[in-house]
Amino acid sequence: MLIEDEALLEHQLKYCSQVLNKLRKNANAFPFLEPVDPVKLGIPDYPLKITHPMDLSTIKKKLDSKVYTSPKEFSDDVYLMFNNCYTYNPSTYEVYQMAKSLENIFNEAMTHLPQEVVKKKKKANDVFIPDRTKQPKRNIRTMDSMKLEDYEFCADILHELTKPKYKALNWPFLEPVDRNLIPSYYEIIKNPMDLKKMRDKLDQKVYGSVDEFIQDLRLMIDNCYKFNEVGSDVYNCGIGLNDVINNLISKYEPKDIKGRILELKKKILAYTKEIKQLENKLQNKPDNTVPSIRCYQLSERIDIGNKILCLNKQQTTNRKCGKDHPKTWGRGIRRE
């Protein structure tokens, strides 16, 4: 039991380190990155009002040095930092509001603090690689499945999205979400996607077209919006990275424009037909694409039968009388 407790503590403190990195990368974190300098900031009364100063760099040092013996000690220091800000600054100050925003992010992140260590099964193939082994065999294509210029375009987009200049936006998407740290993620997100997985799929020639590649980019962003709360740090990263993606995609122009137009027209025709069928179902109307068969009442069928008998009788009488009538074919239709 003691070994399991130690493993859980190590697991939790590792998660605390990730939460701390998340806070430090936030745009509202810069007033809290380093200890407050009363002389530099011109606030000589700060040490008189704040007897236990705290900042993110100090917390990081304590975390790296394994000073904390529990996640609560880590959280206490983070809340101390926020409370110091609230104590010294009026609520109308911008730094006060920045602390509030950062605290909300911290509270949300700590709700996912691991409460148990997920034990790995002793299987050779149990190394977690999200969904790569779950790809249907029909998706594995040959090397010539994507045109060279399309492959280069996709590779250029991935290279651009992983550049350090986008580190404030791309950090949540570079690697798969850690199943052990946030197990609830895979309960909500059934088709996870990240930039590393896309790089692997591109190298393995899984993508057959640029459209399939772009669909995975959209899936990655949609997953972000689905799992994270609106206004959260990661959600905002998704918005920012999506803008970058749209800008990069806009530079792509298919080489075979006529072929692409024909392909899109076929899709539009198929979608239009399907929409019409669904609308007819909603309105309880018959599908006009299928010929309808009229159902006659009994009286109508008797009347039609009598008319046919009369017509046949008249034709027989005319032939017996030798009248010079034009030859007919079928039911009174002139034969040419």
GROMACS .gro file of C-alpha atoms in nm:
model
  336
    1MET     CA    1   0.000   0.000   0.000
    2LEU     CA    2   0.287   0.236   0.081
    3ILE     CA    3   0.441   0.179  -0.262
    4GLU     CA    4   0.107   0.255  -0.429
    5ASP     CA    5   0.073   0.576  -0.225
    6GLU     CA    6   0.420   0.686  -0.330
    7ALA     CA    7   0.342   0.613  -0.694
    8LEU     CA    8   0.020   0.815  -0.672
    9LEU     CA    9   0.201   1.108  -0.509
   10GLU     CA   10   0.465   1.107  -0.780
   11HIS     CA   11   0.190   1.093  -1.038
   12GLN     CA   12   0.005   1.386  -0.881
   13LEU     CA   13   0.313   1.604  -0.844
   14LYS     CA   14   0.398   1.540  -1.207
   15TYR     CA   15   0.053   1.665  -1.295
   16CYS     CA   16   0.108   1.971  -1.072
   17SER     CA   17   0.420   2.045  -1.273
   18GLN     CA   18   0.217   2.038  -1.593
   19VAL     CA   19  -0.043   2.269  -1.441
   20LEU     CA   20   0.232   2.510  -1.337
   21ASN     CA   21   0.371   2.516  -1.690
   22LYS     CA   22   0.022   2.587  -1.816
   23LEU     CA   23  -0.009   2.886  -1.582
   24ARG     CA   24   0.333   3.023  -1.675
   25LYS     CA   25   0.248   3.017  -2.046
   26ASN     CA   26  -0.075   3.209  -1.998
   27ALA     CA   27  -0.089   3.569  -2.119
   28ASN     CA   28  -0.205   3.687  -1.774
   29ALA     CA   29   0.089   3.529  -1.593
   30PHE     CA   30   0.363   3.789  -1.649
   31PRO     CA   31   0.301   3.986  -1.321
   32PHE     CA   32   0.346   3.658  -1.130
   33LEU     CA   33   0.641   3.500  -1.309
   34GLU     CA   34   0.906   3.643  -1.075
   35PRO     CA   35   0.915   3.773  -0.715
   36VAL     CA   36   0.774   4.124  -0.668
   37ASP     CA   37   1.054   4.383  -0.665
   38PRO     CA   38   0.933   4.670  -0.437
   39VAL     CA   39   1.220   4.898  -0.539
   40LYS     CA   40   1.185   4.845  -0.914
   41LEU     CA   41   0.807   4.882  -0.901
   42GLY     CA   42   0.816   5.178  -0.661
   43ILE     CA   43   0.601   5.012  -0.394
   44PRO     CA   44   0.810   5.026  -0.073
   45ASP     CA   45   0.508   4.935   0.140
   46TYR     CA   46   0.467   4.596  -0.028
   47PRO     CA   47   0.684   4.404   0.227
   48LEU     CA   48   0.485   4.565   0.508
   49LYS     CA   49   0.151   4.443   0.374
   50ILE     CA   50   0.264   4.111   0.226
   51THR     CA   51   0.464   3.915   0.480
   52HIS     CA   52   0.476   3.589   0.281
   53PRO     CA   53   0.540   3.673  -0.087
   54MET     CA   54   0.502   3.401  -0.348
   55ASP     CA   55   0.543   3.376  -0.727
   56LEU     CA   56   0.549   3.114  -1.001
   57SER     CA   57   0.927   3.088  -1.027
   58THR     CA   58   0.954   3.017  -0.654
   59ILE     CA   59   0.682   2.753  -0.681
   60LYS     CA   60   0.865   2.593  -0.973
   61LYS     CA   61   1.190   2.576  -0.778
   62LYS     CA   62   1.015   2.412  -0.483
   63LEU     CA   63   0.842   2.167  -0.716
   64ASP     CA   64   1.164   2.077  -0.899
   65SER     CA   65   1.348   2.037  -0.568
   66LYS     CA   66   1.074   1.805  -0.438
   67VAL     CA   67   0.996   2.034  -0.147
   68TYR     CA   68   0.624   1.967  -0.174
   69THR     CA   69   0.508   1.647  -0.008
   70SER     CA   70   0.150   1.669  -0.136
   71PRO     CA   71  -0.056   1.843  -0.405
   72LYS     CA   72  -0.220   2.046  -0.127
   73GLU     CA   73   0.110   2.211  -0.037
   74PHE     CA   74   0.154   2.304  -0.401
   75SER     CA   75  -0.200   2.445  -0.421
   76ASP     CA   76  -0.154   2.639  -0.098
   77ASP     CA   77   0.141   2.827  -0.246
   78VAL     CA   78  -0.049   2.904  -0.566
   79TYR     CA   79  -0.345   3.039  -0.370
   80LEU     CA   80  -0.107   3.236  -0.147
   81MET     CA   81   0.027   3.408  -0.459
   82PHE     CA   82  -0.326   3.501  -0.570
   83ASN     CA   83  -0.433   3.616  -0.223
   84ASN     CA   84  -0.126   3.839  -0.195
   85CYS     CA   85  -0.235   4.008  -0.517
   86TYR     CA   86  -0.591   4.054  -0.390
   87THR     CA   87  -0.466   4.191  -0.058
   88TYR     CA   88  -0.233   4.452  -0.202
   89ASN     CA   89  -0.422   4.561  -0.516
   90PRO     CA   90  -0.772   4.713  -0.537
   91SER     CA   91  -1.024   4.506  -0.733
   92THR     CA   92  -1.037   4.775  -1.003
   93TYR     CA   93  -0.669   4.722  -1.091
   94GLU     CA   94  -0.585   4.523  -1.403
   95VAL     CA   95  -0.341   4.299  -1.216
   96TYR     CA   96  -0.625   4.202  -0.979
   97GLN     CA   97  -0.839   4.088  -1.274
   98MET     CA   98  -0.543   3.905  -1.427
   99ALA     CA   99  -0.503   3.709  -1.105
  100LYS     CA  100  -0.874   3.620  -1.108
  101SER     CA  101  -0.849   3.491  -1.463
  102LEU     CA  102  -0.540   3.287  -1.382
  103GLU     CA  103  -0.702   3.146  -1.068
  104ASN     CA  104  -1.002   3.026  -1.269
  105ILE     CA  105  -0.768   2.840  -1.502
  106PHE     CA  106  -0.587   2.687  -1.205
  107ASN     CA  107  -0.912   2.575  -1.041
  108GLU     CA  108  -1.031   2.411  -1.361
  109ALA     CA  109  -0.701   2.231  -1.414
  110MET     CA  110  -0.686   2.097  -1.060
  111THR     CA  111  -1.027   1.933  -1.096
  112HIS     CA  112  -0.846   1.678  -1.314
  113LEU     CA  113  -0.586   1.594  -1.048
  114PRO     CA  114  -0.530   1.215  -1.072
  115GLN     CA  115  -0.681   1.019  -0.785
  116GLU     CA  116  -0.536   0.685  -0.884
  117VAL     CA  117  -0.256   0.537  -1.087
  118VAL     CA  118  -0.376   0.356  -1.396
  119LYS     CA  119  -0.197   0.021  -1.400
  120LYS     CA  120  -0.061  -0.091  -1.733
  121LYS     CA  121  -0.134  -0.442  -1.854
  122LYS     CA  122   0.168  -0.662  -1.916
  123LYS     CA  123   0.135  -0.688  -2.290
  124ALA     CA  124   0.396  -0.622  -2.551
  125ASN     CA  125   0.158  -0.414  -2.755
  126ASP     CA  126   0.021  -0.214  -2.461
  127VAL     CA  127   0.225   0.099  -2.529
  128PHE     CA  128  -0.033   0.373  -2.579
  129ILE     CA  129  -0.029   0.519  -2.926
  130PRO     CA  130  -0.371   0.684  -2.968
  131ASP     CA  131  -0.575   0.519  -3.243
  132ARG     CA  132  -0.277   0.444  -3.468
  133THR     CA  133  -0.329   0.069  -3.428
  134LYS     CA  134  -0.705   0.114  -3.462
  135GLN     CA  135  -0.691   0.245  -3.816
  136PRO     CA  136  -0.890   0.016  -4.049
  137LYS     CA  137  -0.671  -0.178  -4.290
  138ARG     CA  138  -0.845  -0.016  -4.583
  139ASN     CA  139  -0.694   0.320  -4.479
  140ILE     CA  140  -0.337   0.198  -4.527
  141ARG     CA  141  -0.247   0.312  -4.875
  142THR     CA  142   0.045   0.265  -5.105
  143MET     CA  143   0.320   0.519  -5.144
  144ASP     CA  144   0.170   0.670  -5.458
  145SER     CA  145  -0.171   0.730  -5.294
  146MET     CA  146  -0.105   1.103  -5.258
  147LYS     CA  147   0.051   1.322  -5.521
  148LEU     CA  148   0.398   1.449  -5.440
  149GLU     CA  149   0.292   1.814  -5.444
  150ASP     CA  150   0.001   1.734  -5.208
  151TYR     CA  151   0.232   1.547  -4.972
  152GLU     CA  152   0.473   1.840  -4.965
  153PHE     CA  153   0.188   2.081  -4.896
  154CYS     CA  154   0.069   1.875  -4.595
  155ALA     CA  155   0.425   1.836  -4.467
  156ASP     CA  156   0.480   2.212  -4.494
  157ILE     CA  157   0.165   2.282  -4.290
  158LEU     CA  158   0.274   2.044  -4.012
  159HIS     CA  159   0.621   2.195  -4.010
  160GLU     CA  160   0.476   2.545  -3.985
  161LEU     CA  161   0.229   2.458  -3.707
  162THR     CA  162   0.502   2.309  -3.488
  163LYS     CA  163   0.738   2.607  -3.516
  164PRO     CA  164   0.849   2.779  -3.192
  165LYS     CA  165   0.686   3.104  -3.303
  166TYR     CA  166   0.349   2.936  -3.239
  167LYS     CA  167   0.447   2.784  -2.904
  168ALA     CA  168   0.190   2.997  -2.720
  169LEU     CA  169  -0.081   2.827  -2.931
  170ASN     CA  170   0.045   2.482  -3.034
  171TRP     CA  171   0.163   2.338  -2.702
  172PRO     CA  172  -0.166   2.154  -2.623
  173PHE     CA  173  -0.164   1.988  -2.967
  174LEU     CA  174   0.196   1.873  -3.013
  175GLU     CA  175   0.153   1.535  -2.842
  176PRO     CA  176  -0.139   1.304  -2.754
  177VAL     CA  177  -0.326   1.391  -2.435
  178ASP     CA  178  -0.176   1.183  -2.153
  179ARG     CA  179  -0.429   0.910  -2.073
  180ASN     CA  180  -0.290   0.865  -1.723
  181LEU     CA  181  -0.301   1.234  -1.634
  182ILE     CA  182  -0.646   1.306  -1.779
  183PRO     CA  183  -0.830   0.973  -1.816
  184SER     CA  184  -1.165   1.151  -1.855
  185TYR     CA  185  -1.045   1.294  -2.188
  186TYR     CA  186  -1.078   0.960  -2.364
  187GLU     CA  187  -1.423   0.905  -2.217
  188ILE     CA  188  -1.545   1.221  -2.391
  189ILE     CA  189  -1.322   1.230  -2.700
  190LYS     CA  190  -1.363   0.908  -2.898
  191ASN     CA  191  -1.140   1.008  -3.192
  192PRO     CA  192  -0.838   1.193  -3.049
  193MET     CA  193  -0.605   1.375  -3.285
  194ASP     CA  194  -0.280   1.568  -3.244
  195LEU     CA  195   0.002   1.699  -3.462
  196LYS     CA  196   0.236   1.410  -3.379
  197LYS     CA  197  -0.021   1.154  -3.484
  198MET     CA  198  -0.081   1.345  -3.806
  199ARG     CA  199   0.292   1.346  -3.876
  200ASP     CA  200   0.298   0.968  -3.831
  201LYS     CA  201  -0.003   0.918  -4.059
  202LEU     CA  202   0.155   1.136  -4.325
  203ASP     CA  203   0.485   0.945  -4.308
  204GLN     CA  204   0.302   0.611  -4.326
  205LYS     CA  205   0.110   0.726  -4.637
  206VAL     CA  206  -0.227   0.686  -4.465
  207TYR     CA  207  -0.369   1.004  -4.617
  208GLY     CA  208  -0.503   0.966  -4.969
  209SER     CA  209  -0.571   1.334  -5.029
  210VAL     CA  210  -0.524   1.682  -4.889
  211ASP     CA  211  -0.892   1.678  -4.790
  212GLU     CA  212  -0.836   1.384  -4.554
  213PHE     CA  213  -0.539   1.563  -4.399
  214ILE     CA  214  -0.744   1.880  -4.348
  215GLN     CA  215  -1.026   1.676  -4.192
  216ASP     CA  216  -0.784   1.560  -3.921
  217LEU     CA  217  -0.681   1.920  -3.854
  218ARG     CA  218  -1.048   2.011  -3.811
  219LEU     CA  219  -1.101   1.707  -3.588
  220MET     CA  220  -0.813   1.814  -3.363
  221ILE     CA  221  -0.961   2.163  -3.315
  222ASP     CA  222  -1.318   2.031  -3.271
  223ASN     CA  223  -1.196   1.795  -2.997
  224CYS     CA  224  -1.039   2.092  -2.822
  225TYR     CA  225  -1.366   2.286  -2.828
  226LYS     CA  226  -1.564   1.982  -2.712
  227PHE     CA  227  -1.351   1.896  -2.408
  228ASN     CA  228  -1.241   2.238  -2.281
  229GLU     CA  229  -1.461   2.510  -2.139
  230VAL     CA  230  -1.520   2.825  -2.341
  231GLY     CA  231  -1.270   3.090  -2.234
  232SER     CA  232  -1.025   2.840  -2.086
  233ASP     CA  233  -0.657   2.858  -2.174
  234VAL     CA  234  -0.657   2.553  -2.400
  235TYR     CA  235  -0.985   2.656  -2.566
  236ASN     CA  236  -0.831   2.993  -2.657
  237CYS     CA  237  -0.523   2.815  -2.792
  238GLY     CA  238  -0.756   2.618  -3.017
  239ILE     CA  239  -0.912   2.938  -3.151
  240GLY     CA  240  -0.573   3.091  -3.221
  241LEU     CA  241  -0.428   2.782  -3.387
  242ASN     CA  242  -0.742   2.740  -3.596
  243ASP     CA  243  -0.687   3.088  -3.739
  244VAL     CA  244  -0.332   2.988  -3.832
  245ILE     CA  245  -0.459   2.666  -3.993
  246ASN     CA  246  -0.720   2.852  -4.199
  247ASN     CA  247  -0.456   3.095  -4.322
  248LEU     CA  248  -0.224   2.811  -4.426
  249ILE     CA  249  -0.501   2.615  -4.599
  250SER     CA  250  -0.610   2.922  -4.795
  251LYS     CA  251  -0.275   2.911  -4.975
  252TYR     CA  252  -0.352   2.567  -5.117
  253GLU     CA  253  -0.490   2.543  -5.469
  254PRO     CA  254  -0.563   2.203  -5.625
  255LYS     CA  255  -0.354   2.126  -5.935
  256ASP     CA  256  -0.636   1.951  -6.119
  257ILE     CA  257  -0.897   2.226  -6.092
  258LYS     CA  258  -1.138   2.078  -6.348
  259GLY     CA  259  -1.126   1.739  -6.181
  260ARG     CA  260  -1.185   1.897  -5.844
  261ILE     CA  261  -1.484   2.092  -5.976
  262LEU     CA  262  -1.635   1.773  -6.118
  263GLU     CA  263  -1.579   1.592  -5.790
  264LEU     CA  264  -1.750   1.870  -5.594
  265LYS     CA  265  -2.044   1.881  -5.835
  266LYS     CA  266  -2.099   1.507  -5.788
  267LYS     CA  267  -2.099   1.553  -5.412
  268ILE     CA  268  -2.343   1.845  -5.437
  269LEU     CA  269  -2.578   1.637  -5.655
  270ALA     CA  270  -2.568   1.346  -5.411
  271TYR     CA  271  -2.624   1.573  -5.111
  272THR     CA  272  -2.912   1.754  -5.285
  273LYS     CA  273  -3.085   1.425  -5.360
  274GLU     CA  274  -3.039   1.303  -5.003
  275ILE     CA  275  -3.169   1.631  -4.860
  276LYS     CA  276  -3.479   1.608  -5.083
  277GLN     CA  277  -3.547   1.253  -4.965
  278LEU     CA  278  -3.510   1.351  -4.599
  279GLU     CA  279  -3.736   1.655  -4.643
  280ASN     CA  280  -4.002   1.432  -4.800
  281LYS     CA  281  -3.980   1.197  -4.503
  282LEU     CA  282  -4.023   1.487  -4.260
  283GLN     CA  283  -4.332   1.603  -4.451
  284ASN     CA  284  -4.465   1.246  -4.493
  285LYS     CA  285  -4.448   1.289  -4.869
  286PRO     CA  286  -4.363   1.007  -5.110
  287ASP     CA  287  -4.016   1.007  -5.259
  288ASN     CA  288  -4.051   1.166  -5.605
  289THR     CA  289  -3.739   0.987  -5.723
  290VAL     CA  290  -3.934   0.656  -5.716
  291PRO     CA  291  -4.230   0.617  -5.961
  292SER     CA  292  -4.559   0.600  -5.771
  293ILE     CA  293  -4.826   0.333  -5.842
  294ARG     CA  294  -5.190   0.441  -5.830
  295CYS     CA  295  -5.430   0.219  -5.638
  296TYR     CA  296  -5.777   0.201  -5.804
  297GLN     CA  297  -6.103   0.148  -5.617
  298LEU     CA  298  -6.312  -0.164  -5.693
  299SER     CA  299  -6.576   0.037  -5.880
  300GLU     CA  300  -6.307   0.199  -6.096
  301ARG     CA  301  -6.155  -0.137  -6.184
  302ILE     CA  302  -6.499  -0.277  -6.284
  303ASP     CA  303  -6.565   0.027  -6.501
  304ILE     CA  304  -6.227  -0.004  -6.675
  305GLY     CA  305  -6.286  -0.376  -6.732
  306ASN     CA  306  -6.627  -0.313  -6.891
  307LYS     CA  307  -6.481  -0.052  -7.125
  308ILE     CA  308  -6.210  -0.295  -7.238
  309LEU     CA  309  -6.472  -0.568  -7.302
  310CYS     CA  310  -6.687  -0.328  -7.504
  311LEU     CA  311  -6.387  -0.217  -7.708
  312ASN     CA  312  -6.286  -0.577  -7.785
  313LYS     CA  313  -6.647  -0.667  -7.877
  314GLN     CA  314  -6.670  -0.372  -8.115
  315GLN     CA  315  -6.342  -0.467  -8.284
  316THR     CA  316  -6.462  -0.827  -8.331
  317THR     CA  317  -6.792  -0.714  -8.483
  318ASN     CA  318  -6.617  -0.483  -8.729
  319ARG     CA  319  -6.388  -0.762  -8.853
  320LYS     CA  320  -6.687  -0.998  -8.908
  321CYS     CA  321  -6.878  -0.739  -9.106
  322GLY     CA  322  -6.576  -0.685  -9.330
  323LYS     CA  323  -6.580  -0.312  -9.280
  324ASP     CA  324  -6.283  -0.127  -9.415
  325HIS     CA  325  -6.120  -0.021  -9.096
  326PRO     CA  326  -5.752   0.051  -9.051
  327LYS     CA  327  -5.556  -0.229  -8.896
  328THR     CA  328  -5.491  -0.188  -8.524
  329TRP     CA  329  -5.215  -0.295  -8.293
  330GLY     CA  330  -5.292  -0.368  -7.933
  331ARG     CA  331  -5.578  -0.171  -7.782
  332GLY     CA  332  -5.691   0.062  -8.056
  333ILE     CA  333  -5.346   0.204  -8.132
  334ARG     CA  334  -5.287   0.259  -8.506
  335ARG     CA  335  -5.000   0.050  -8.637
  336GLU     CA  336  -4.768   0.247  -8.862
   0.00000   0.00000   0.00000
